[in-house]
CSV table of C-alpha atoms and ligand atoms in Angstrom, one decimal:
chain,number,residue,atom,x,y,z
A,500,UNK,CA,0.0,0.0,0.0
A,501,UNK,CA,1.3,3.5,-0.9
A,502,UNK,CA,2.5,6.3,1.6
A,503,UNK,CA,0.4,9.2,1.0
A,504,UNK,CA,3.3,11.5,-0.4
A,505,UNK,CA,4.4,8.4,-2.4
A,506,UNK,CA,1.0,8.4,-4.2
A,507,UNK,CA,1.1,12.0,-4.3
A,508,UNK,CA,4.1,12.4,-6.1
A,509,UNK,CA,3.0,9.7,-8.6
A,510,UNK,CA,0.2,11.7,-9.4
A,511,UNK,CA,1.8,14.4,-9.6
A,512,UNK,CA,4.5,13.4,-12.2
A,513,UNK,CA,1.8,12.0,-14.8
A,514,UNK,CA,0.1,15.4,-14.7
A,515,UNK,CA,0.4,17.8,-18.3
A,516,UNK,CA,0.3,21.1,-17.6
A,517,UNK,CA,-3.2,22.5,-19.6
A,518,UNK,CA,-2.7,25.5,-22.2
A,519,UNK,CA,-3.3,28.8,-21.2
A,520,UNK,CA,-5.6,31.7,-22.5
A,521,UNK,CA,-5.6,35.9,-22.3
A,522,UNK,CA,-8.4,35.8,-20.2
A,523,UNK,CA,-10.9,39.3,-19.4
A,524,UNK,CA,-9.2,40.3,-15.7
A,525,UNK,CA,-12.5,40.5,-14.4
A,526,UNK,CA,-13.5,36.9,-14.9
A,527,UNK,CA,-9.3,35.9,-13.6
A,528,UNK,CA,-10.4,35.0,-10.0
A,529,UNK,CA,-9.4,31.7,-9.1
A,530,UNK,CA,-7.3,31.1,-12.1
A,531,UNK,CA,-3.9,30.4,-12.1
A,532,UNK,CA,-1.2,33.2,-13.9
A,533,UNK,CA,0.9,31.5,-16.4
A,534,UNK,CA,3.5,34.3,-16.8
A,535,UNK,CA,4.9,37.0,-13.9
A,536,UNK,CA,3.6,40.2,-14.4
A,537,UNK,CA,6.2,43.0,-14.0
A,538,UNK,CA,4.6,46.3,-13.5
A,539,UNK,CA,4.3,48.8,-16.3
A,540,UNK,CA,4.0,52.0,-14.5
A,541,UNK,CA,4.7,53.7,-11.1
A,542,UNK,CA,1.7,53.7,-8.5
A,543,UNK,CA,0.7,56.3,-7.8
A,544,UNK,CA,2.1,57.6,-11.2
A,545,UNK,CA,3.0,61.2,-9.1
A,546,UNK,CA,3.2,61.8,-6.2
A,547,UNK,CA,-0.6,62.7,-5.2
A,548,UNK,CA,-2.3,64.3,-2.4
A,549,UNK,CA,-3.5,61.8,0.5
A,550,UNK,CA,-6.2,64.0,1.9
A,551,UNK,CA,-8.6,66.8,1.1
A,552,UNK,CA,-6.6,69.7,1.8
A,553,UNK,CA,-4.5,72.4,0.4
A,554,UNK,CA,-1.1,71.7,-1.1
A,555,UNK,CA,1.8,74.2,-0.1
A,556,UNK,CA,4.9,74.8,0.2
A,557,UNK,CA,5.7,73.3,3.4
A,558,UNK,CA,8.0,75.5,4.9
A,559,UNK,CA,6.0,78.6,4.3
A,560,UNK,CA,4.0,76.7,7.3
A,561,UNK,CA,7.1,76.3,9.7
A,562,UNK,CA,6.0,78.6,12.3
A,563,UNK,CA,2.0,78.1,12.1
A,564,UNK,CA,0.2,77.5,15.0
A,565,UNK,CA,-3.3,77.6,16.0
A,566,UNK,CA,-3.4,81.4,17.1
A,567,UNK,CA,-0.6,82.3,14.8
A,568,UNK,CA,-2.2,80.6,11.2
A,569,UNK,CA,0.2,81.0,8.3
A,570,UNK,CA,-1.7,83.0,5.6
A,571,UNK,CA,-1.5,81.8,2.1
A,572,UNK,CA,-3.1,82.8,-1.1
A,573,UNK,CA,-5.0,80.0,-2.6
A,574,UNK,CA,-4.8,80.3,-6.6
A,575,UNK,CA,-7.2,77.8,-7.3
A,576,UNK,CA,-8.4,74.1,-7.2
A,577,UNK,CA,-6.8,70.9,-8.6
A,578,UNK,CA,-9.5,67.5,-8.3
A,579,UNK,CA,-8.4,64.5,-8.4
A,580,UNK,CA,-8.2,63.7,-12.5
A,581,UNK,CA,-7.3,67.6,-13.9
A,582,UNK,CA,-4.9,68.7,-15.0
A,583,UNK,CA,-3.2,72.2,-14.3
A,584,UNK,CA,-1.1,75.0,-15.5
A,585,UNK,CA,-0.4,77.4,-12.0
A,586,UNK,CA,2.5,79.3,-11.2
A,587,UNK,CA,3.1,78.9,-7.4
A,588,UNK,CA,4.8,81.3,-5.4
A,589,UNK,CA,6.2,79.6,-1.7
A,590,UNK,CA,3.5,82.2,-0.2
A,591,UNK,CA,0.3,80.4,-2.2
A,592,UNK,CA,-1.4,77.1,-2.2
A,593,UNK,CA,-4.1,75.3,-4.6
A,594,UNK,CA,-7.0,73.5,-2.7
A,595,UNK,CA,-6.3,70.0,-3.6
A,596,UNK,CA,-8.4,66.7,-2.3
A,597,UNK,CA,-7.5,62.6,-2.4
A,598,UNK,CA,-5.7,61.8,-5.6
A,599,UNK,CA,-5.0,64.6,-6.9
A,600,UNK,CA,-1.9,65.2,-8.3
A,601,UNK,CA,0.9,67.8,-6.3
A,602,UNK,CA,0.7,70.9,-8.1
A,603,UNK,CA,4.2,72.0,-9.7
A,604,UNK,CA,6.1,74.0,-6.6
A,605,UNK,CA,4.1,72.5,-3.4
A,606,UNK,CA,5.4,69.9,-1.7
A,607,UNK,CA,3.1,69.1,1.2
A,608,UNK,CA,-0.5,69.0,2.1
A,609,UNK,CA,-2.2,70.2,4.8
A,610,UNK,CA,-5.4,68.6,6.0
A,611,UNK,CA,-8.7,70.6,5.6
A,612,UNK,CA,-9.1,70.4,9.1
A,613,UNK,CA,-6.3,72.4,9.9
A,614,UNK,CA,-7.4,75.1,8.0
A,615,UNK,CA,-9.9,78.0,8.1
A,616,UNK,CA,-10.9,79.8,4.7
A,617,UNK,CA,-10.8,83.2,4.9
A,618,UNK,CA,-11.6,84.7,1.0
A,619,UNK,CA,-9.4,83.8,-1.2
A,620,UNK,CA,-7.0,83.3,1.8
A,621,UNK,CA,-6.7,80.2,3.6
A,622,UNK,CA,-5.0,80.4,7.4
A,623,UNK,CA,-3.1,77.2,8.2
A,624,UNK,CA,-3.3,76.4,12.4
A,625,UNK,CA,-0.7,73.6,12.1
A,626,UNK,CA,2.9,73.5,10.3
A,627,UNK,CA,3.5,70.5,8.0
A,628,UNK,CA,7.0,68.8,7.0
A,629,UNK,CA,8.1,68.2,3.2
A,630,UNK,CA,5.9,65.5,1.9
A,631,UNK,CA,3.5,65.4,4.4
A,632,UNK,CA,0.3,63.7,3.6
A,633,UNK,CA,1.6,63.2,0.0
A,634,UNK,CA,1.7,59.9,-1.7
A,635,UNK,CA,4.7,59.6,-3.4
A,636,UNK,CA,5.6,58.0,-6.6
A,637,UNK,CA,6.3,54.6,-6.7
A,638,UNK,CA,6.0,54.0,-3.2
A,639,UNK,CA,3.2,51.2,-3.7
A,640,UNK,CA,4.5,49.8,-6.5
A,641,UNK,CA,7.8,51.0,-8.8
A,642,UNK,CA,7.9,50.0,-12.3
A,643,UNK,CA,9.6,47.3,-13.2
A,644,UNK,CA,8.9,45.9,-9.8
A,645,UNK,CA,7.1,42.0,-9.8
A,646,UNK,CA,3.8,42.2,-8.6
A,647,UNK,CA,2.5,38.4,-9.6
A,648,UNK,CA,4.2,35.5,-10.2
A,649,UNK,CA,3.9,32.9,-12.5
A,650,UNK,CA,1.9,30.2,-11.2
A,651,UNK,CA,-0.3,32.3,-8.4
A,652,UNK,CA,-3.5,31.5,-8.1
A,653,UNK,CA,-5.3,34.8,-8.7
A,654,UNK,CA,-7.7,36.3,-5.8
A,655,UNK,CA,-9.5,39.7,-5.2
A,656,UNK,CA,-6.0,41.4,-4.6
A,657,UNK,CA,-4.4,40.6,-7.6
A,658,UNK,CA,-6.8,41.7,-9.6
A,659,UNK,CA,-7.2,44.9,-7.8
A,660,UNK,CA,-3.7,45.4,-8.7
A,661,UNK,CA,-3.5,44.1,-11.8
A,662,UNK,CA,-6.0,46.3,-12.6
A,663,UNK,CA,-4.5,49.5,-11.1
A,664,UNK,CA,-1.7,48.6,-13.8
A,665,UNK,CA,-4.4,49.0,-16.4
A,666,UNK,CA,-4.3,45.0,-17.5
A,667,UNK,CA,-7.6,44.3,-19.2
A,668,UNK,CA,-6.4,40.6,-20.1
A,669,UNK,CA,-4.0,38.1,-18.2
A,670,UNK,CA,-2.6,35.2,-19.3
A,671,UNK,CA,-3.9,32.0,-17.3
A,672,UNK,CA,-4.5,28.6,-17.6
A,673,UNK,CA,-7.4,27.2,-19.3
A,674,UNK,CA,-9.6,25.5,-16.8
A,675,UNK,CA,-9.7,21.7,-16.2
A,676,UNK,CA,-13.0,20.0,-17.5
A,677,UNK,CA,-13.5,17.0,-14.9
A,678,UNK,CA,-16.5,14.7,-15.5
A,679,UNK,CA,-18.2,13.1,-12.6
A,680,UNK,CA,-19.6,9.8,-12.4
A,681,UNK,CA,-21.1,8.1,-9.8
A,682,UNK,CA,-21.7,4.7,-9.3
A,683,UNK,CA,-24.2,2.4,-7.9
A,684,UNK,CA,-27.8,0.4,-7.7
A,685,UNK,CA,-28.5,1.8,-4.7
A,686,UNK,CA,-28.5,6.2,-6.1
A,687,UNK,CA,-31.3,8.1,-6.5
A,688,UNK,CA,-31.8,11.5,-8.0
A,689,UNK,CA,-32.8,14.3,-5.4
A,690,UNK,CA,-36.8,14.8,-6.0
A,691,UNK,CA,-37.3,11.3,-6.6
A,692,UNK,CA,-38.9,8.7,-4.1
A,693,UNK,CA,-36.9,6.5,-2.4
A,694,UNK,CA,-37.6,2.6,-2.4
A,695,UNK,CA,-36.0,0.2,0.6
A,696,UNK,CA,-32.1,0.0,0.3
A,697,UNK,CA,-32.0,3.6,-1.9
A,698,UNK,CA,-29.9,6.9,-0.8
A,699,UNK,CA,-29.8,10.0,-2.2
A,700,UNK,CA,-27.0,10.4,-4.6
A,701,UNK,CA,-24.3,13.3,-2.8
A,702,UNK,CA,-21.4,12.9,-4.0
A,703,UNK,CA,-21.4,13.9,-7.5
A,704,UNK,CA,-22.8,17.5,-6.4
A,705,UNK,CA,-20.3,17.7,-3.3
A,706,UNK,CA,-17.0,16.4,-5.2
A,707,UNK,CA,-18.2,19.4,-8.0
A,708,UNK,CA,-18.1,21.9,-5.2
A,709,UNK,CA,-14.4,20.7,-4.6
A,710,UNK,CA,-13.9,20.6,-8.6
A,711,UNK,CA,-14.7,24.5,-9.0
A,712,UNK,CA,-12.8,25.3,-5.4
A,713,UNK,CA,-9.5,24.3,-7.0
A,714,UNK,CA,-10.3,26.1,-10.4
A,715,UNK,CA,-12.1,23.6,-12.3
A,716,UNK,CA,-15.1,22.8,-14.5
A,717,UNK,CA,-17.3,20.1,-14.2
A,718,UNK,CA,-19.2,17.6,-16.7
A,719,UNK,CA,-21.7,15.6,-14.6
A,720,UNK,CA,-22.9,12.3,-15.9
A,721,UNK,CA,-25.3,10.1,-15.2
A,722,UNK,CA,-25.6,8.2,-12.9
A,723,UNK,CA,-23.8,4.1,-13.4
A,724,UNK,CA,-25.7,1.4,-12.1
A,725,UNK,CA,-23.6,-1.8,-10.8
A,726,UNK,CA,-22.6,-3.3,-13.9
A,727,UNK,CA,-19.1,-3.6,-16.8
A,728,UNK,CA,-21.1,-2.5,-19.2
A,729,UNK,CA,-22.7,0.4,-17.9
A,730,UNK,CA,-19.8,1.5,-16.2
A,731,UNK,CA,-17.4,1.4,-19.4
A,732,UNK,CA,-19.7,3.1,-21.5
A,733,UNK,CA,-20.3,5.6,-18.9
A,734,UNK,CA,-16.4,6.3,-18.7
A,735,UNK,CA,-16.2,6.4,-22.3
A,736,UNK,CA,-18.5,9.3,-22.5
A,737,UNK,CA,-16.8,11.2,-19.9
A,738,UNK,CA,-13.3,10.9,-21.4
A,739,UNK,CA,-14.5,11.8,-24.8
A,740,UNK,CA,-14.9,15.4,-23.4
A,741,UNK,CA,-12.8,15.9,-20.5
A,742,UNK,CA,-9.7,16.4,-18.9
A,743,UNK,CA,-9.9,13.7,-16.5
A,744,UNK,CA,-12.8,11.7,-14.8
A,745,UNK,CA,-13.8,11.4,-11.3
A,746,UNK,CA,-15.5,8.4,-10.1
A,747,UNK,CA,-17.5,7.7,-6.5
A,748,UNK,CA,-17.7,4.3,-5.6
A,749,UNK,CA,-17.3,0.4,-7.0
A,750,UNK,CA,-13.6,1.0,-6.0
A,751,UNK,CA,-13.6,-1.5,-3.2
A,752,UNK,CA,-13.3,-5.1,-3.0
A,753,UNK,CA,-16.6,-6.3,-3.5
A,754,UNK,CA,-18.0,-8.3,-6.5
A,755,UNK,CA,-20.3,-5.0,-7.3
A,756,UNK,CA,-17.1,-3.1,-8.2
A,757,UNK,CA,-16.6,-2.1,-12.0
A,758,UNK,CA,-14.5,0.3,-12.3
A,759,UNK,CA,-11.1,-0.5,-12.4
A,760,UNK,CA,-12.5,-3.7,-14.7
A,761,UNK,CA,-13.8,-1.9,-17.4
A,762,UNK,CA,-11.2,1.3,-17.4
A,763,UNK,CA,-8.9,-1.9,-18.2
A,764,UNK,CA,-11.0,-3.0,-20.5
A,765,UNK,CA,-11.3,0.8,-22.4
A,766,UNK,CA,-7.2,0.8,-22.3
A,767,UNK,CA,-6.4,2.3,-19.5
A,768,UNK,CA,-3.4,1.9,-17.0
A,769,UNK,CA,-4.2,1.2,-13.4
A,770,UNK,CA,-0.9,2.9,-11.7
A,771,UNK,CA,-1.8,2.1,-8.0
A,772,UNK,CA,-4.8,1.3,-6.2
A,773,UNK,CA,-4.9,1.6,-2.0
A,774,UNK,CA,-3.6,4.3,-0.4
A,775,UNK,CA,-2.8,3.9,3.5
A,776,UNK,CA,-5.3,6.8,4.5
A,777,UNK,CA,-8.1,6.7,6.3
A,778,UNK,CA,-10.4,7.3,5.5
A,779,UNK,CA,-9.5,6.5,1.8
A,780,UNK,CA,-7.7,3.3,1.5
A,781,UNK,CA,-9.7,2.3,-1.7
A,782,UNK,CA,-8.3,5.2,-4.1
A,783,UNK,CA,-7.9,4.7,-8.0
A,784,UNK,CA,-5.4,6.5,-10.1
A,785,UNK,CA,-4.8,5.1,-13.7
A,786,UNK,CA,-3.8,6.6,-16.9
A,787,UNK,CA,-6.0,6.8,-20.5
A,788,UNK,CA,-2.9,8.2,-22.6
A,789,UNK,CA,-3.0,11.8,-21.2
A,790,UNK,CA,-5.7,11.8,-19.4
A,791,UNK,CA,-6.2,10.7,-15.8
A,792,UNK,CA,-8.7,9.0,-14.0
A,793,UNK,CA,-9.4,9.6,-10.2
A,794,UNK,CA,-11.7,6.9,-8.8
A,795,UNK,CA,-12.7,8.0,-5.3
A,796,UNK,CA,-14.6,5.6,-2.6
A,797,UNK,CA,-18.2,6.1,-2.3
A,798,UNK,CA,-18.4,6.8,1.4
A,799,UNK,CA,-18.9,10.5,1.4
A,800,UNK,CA,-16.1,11.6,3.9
A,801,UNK,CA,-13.7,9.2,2.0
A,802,UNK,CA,-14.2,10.8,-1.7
A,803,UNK,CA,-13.9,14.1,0.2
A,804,UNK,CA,-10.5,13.3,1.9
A,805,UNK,CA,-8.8,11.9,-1.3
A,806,UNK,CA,-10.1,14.4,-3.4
A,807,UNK,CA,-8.5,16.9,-1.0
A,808,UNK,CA,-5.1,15.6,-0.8
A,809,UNK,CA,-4.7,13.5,-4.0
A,810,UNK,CA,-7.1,15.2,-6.7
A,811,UNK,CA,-6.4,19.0,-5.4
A,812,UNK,CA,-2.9,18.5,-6.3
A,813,UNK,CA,-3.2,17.4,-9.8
A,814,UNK,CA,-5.6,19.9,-11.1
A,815,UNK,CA,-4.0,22.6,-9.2
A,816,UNK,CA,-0.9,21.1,-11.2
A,817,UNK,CA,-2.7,20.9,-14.4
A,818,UNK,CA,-3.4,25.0,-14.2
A,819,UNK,CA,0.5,25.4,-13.5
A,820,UNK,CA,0.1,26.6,-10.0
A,821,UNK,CA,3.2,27.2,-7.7
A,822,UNK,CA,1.6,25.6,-4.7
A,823,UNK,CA,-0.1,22.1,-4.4
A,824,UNK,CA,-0.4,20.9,-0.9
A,825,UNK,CA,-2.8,21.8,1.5
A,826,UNK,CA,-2.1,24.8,3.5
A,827,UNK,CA,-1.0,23.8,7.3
A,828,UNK,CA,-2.3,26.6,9.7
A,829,UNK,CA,-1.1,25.8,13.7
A,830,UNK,CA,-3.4,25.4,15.9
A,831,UNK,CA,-3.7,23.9,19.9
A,832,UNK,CA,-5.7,20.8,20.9
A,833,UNK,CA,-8.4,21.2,23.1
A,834,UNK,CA,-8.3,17.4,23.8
A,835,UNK,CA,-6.7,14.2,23.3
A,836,UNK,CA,-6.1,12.4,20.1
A,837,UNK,CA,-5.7,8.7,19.3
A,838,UNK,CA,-4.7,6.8,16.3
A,839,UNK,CA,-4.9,3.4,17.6
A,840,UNK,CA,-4.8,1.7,13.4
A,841,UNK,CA,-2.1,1.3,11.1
A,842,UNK,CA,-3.2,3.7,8.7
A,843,UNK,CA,-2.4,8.2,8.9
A,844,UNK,CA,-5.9,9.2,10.3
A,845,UNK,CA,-7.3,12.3,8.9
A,846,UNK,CA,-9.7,13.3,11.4
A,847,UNK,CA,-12.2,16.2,10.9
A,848,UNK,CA,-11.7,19.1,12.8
A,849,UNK,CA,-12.7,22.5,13.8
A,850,UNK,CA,-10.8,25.4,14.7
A,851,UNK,CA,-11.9,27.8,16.6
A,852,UNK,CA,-11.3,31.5,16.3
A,853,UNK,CA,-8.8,31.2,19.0
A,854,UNK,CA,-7.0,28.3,17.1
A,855,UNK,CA,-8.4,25.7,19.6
A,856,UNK,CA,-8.9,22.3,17.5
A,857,UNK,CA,-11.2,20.1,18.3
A,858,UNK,CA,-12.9,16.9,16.8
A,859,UNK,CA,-15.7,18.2,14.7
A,860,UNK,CA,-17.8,15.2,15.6
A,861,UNK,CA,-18.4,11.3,14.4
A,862,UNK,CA,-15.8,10.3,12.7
A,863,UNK,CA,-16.7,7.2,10.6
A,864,UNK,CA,-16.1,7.6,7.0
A,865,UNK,CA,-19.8,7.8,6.1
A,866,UNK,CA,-20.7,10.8,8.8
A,867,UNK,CA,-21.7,13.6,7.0
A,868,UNK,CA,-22.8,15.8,10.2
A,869,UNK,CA,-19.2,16.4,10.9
A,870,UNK,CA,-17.7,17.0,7.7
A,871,UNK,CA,-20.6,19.7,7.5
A,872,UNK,CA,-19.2,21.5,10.2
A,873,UNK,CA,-15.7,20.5,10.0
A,874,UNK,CA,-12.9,23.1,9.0
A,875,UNK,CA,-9.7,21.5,8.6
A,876,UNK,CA,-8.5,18.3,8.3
A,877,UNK,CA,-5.8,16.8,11.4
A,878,UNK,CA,-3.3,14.0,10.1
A,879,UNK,CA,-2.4,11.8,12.7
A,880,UNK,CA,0.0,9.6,12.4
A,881,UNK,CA,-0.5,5.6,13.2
A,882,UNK,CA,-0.1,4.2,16.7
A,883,UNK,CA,0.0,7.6,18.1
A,884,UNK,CA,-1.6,9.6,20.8
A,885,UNK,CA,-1.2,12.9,21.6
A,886,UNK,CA,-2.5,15.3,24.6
A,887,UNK,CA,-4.2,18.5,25.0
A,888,UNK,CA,-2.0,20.9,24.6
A,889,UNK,CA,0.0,19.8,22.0
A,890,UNK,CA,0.3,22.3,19.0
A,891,UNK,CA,-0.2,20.8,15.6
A,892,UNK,CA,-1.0,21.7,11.8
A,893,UNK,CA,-4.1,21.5,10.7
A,894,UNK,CA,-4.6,21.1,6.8
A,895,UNK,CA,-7.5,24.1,5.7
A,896,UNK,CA,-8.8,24.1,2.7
A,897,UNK,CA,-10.7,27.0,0.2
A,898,UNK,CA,-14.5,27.4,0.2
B,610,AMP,P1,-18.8,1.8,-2.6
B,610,AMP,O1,-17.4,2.5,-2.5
B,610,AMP,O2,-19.4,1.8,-3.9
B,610,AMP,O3,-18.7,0.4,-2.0
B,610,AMP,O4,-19.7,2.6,-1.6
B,610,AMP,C1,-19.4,2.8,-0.2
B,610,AMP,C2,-20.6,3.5,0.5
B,610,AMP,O5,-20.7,4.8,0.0
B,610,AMP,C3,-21.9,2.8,0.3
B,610,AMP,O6,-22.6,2.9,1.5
B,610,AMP,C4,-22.6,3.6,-0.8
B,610,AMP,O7,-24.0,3.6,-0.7
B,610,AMP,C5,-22.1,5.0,-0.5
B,610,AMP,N1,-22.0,5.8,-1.7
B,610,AMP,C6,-21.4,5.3,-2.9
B,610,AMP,N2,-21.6,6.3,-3.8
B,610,AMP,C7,-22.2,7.3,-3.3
B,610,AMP,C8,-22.7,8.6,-3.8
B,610,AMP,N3,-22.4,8.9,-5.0
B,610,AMP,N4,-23.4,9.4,-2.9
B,610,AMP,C9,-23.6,9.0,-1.7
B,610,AMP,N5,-23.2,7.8,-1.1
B,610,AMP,C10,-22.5,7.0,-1.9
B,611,MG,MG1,-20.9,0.9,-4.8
């Protein structure tokens, strides 16, 4: 049975990195950048005013005070966007506000508040030092500076600044297209009745939620029932138009279990099956020339935990990204842990605001009330216990 980072890493090294595509920055988030991004300009361009205000020459304010104002002559106003074409003597200032750029010959600002209009003279109550409440140029970002780097995955933040650099289209990978099947007798379509021995089908919609977490699209199928036939044709269909497959369930021992069988019998290449996880053992990787398959258990919490730690990684790999594992955030436990088996345990957990961890509840591989409320997963080791108290890393995942 493989280690989990020895299964990783074979996954891993059979994954093709997907082509990319200029893509509208608005519709970059969660996408992964496929070149660095050097910026083209200085932010702020100028230096700029940081406040509403009037921009002066600061030391004609050296010796103000509030009951001995300097008095300036204000020649005008500057918003934020105009442009301007004042001569400035060291005795006059130009009523500026956020953004605006310093007028030509001041070289401070002084707040709004600090002033008192009095015609077309202001009186300034408090002194200000060169570059005072001014925004110089550069001092976010300098040109030539690298602001994102090739393989990021690309949040809010980049594209704020991506788009203060006036980028309309980035370069990023073309999303993975992952088809979903789900196999067994026993699934029923939400809406429909259920007879004795049904369930609600979950999986398919759950492991779809993970799918577009990581960056991905999603081609659900229908539904296989228990059988070679069914099951190959079913695959068929979902490798004809996708990147790789994801199957839930027939994975295990049991005589109702197709789908290693008849992935053989399309031409695939089973590269390992079993991974010593739990929960998870059962885990399917195998190789249909470029494209991969991922066969998953069928108990909910175990097609959740593989797909975390050994799907996650290859379609974050397939988009180019920088970083594949899980993050580890630290945390403290608020009680014991034991891994009595022989296998890593990856118990649900929460953490709390505070960084307490805790279990998040039942932890057989087919308890859904947990993983519901769970936020991170906790790997402990086999044969191990460990006390309250102990600090550990807890693996979090995106919404
Ligand atoms: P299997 O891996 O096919 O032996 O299934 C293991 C357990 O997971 C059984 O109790 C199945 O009923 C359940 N299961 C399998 N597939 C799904 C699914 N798509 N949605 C919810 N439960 C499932
Ligand atoms: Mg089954």
């Amino acid at each position: 049975m493989l280690e989990v980072e020895e299964a990783q890493a074979r996954i891993i090294s059979a994954v093709e990195i997907l082509p990319s595509e200029r893509v509208p920055l608005p519709e970059c988030g969660g996408r992964t950048l496929r070149e660095s991004i050097s910026s083209p300009l200085d932010l702020p361009r100028a230096d700029v005013s940081a406040m509403d205000g009037y921009a002066v020459t600061a030391a004609a304010t050296n010796a103000a005070s509030p009951t001995k104002p300097a008095l300036l002559r204000c020649v005008g106003e500057l918003a934020a966007g105009h442009q301007h074409g004042f001569e400035l003597g060291v005795t006059d200032c130009v009523r500026v506000f956020t953004g605006s750029w310093l007028p030509r010959g001041t070289d401070a600002v002084v707040m709004q508040e600090d002033t008192r209009e009095a015609g077309d003279l202001v009186e300034v109550c408090e002194a200000v030092k060169p570059f005072e409440n001014v925004r110089l140029k550069g001092e976010d970002v300098a040109r030539g500076q690298l602001v994102a780097r090739e393989g990021d995955r690309i949040f809010a933040g980049h594209i704020g600044l991506l788009g203060a650099l006036g980028l309309g289209r980035v370069p990023v990978s073309r999303p993975p297209v992952i088809g979903l099947v789900s196999t067994g007798d026993e699934l029923v379509e939400a809406g429909q009745p259920l007879s004795d021995g049904q369930i609600y089908e979950s999986n398919r919609a759950m492991i779809a939620a993970l799918v577009v977490s990581c960056g991905g699209r999603t081609r659900a199928l229908p539904f296989v029932r228990d059988s070679l036939d069914a099951t190959r044709a079913t695959l068929a269909g979902a490798f004809a138009e996708c990147d790789a497959v994801i199957t839930s369930g027939g994975v295990s021992v049991g005589e109702h279990d197709y789908v290693k069988a008849a992935f053989e019998e399309m031409g695939g290449r089973l590269d390992f099956w079993k991974v010593a996880m739990k929960p998870g053992k059962p885990f399917v990787f195998g190789r249909l020339e470029r494209q991969l398959l991922f066969g998953l258990p069928g108990n909910p919490v175990s097609a959740f935990v593989t797909f975390l730690l050994l799907v996650r990684p290859a379609l974050l790999k397939m988009q180019g990204a920088n970083d594949l594992a899980l993050p580890g955030h630290p945390g403290v436990l608020a009680e014991a842990v034991r891994n009595r088996g022989e296998r890593r345990h990856y118990l649900r957990v929460l953490v709390g605001a505070d960084g307490t961890v805790r279990s998040a509840g039942r932890q057989a591989s087919h308890a859904l009330s947990s993983l519901a409320v769970a936020n991170g997963l906790l790997a402990v080791p086999p044969e191990t216990s460990w006390e309250a108290g102990r600090t550990v890393s807890v693996l979090r995942w995106e919404l």
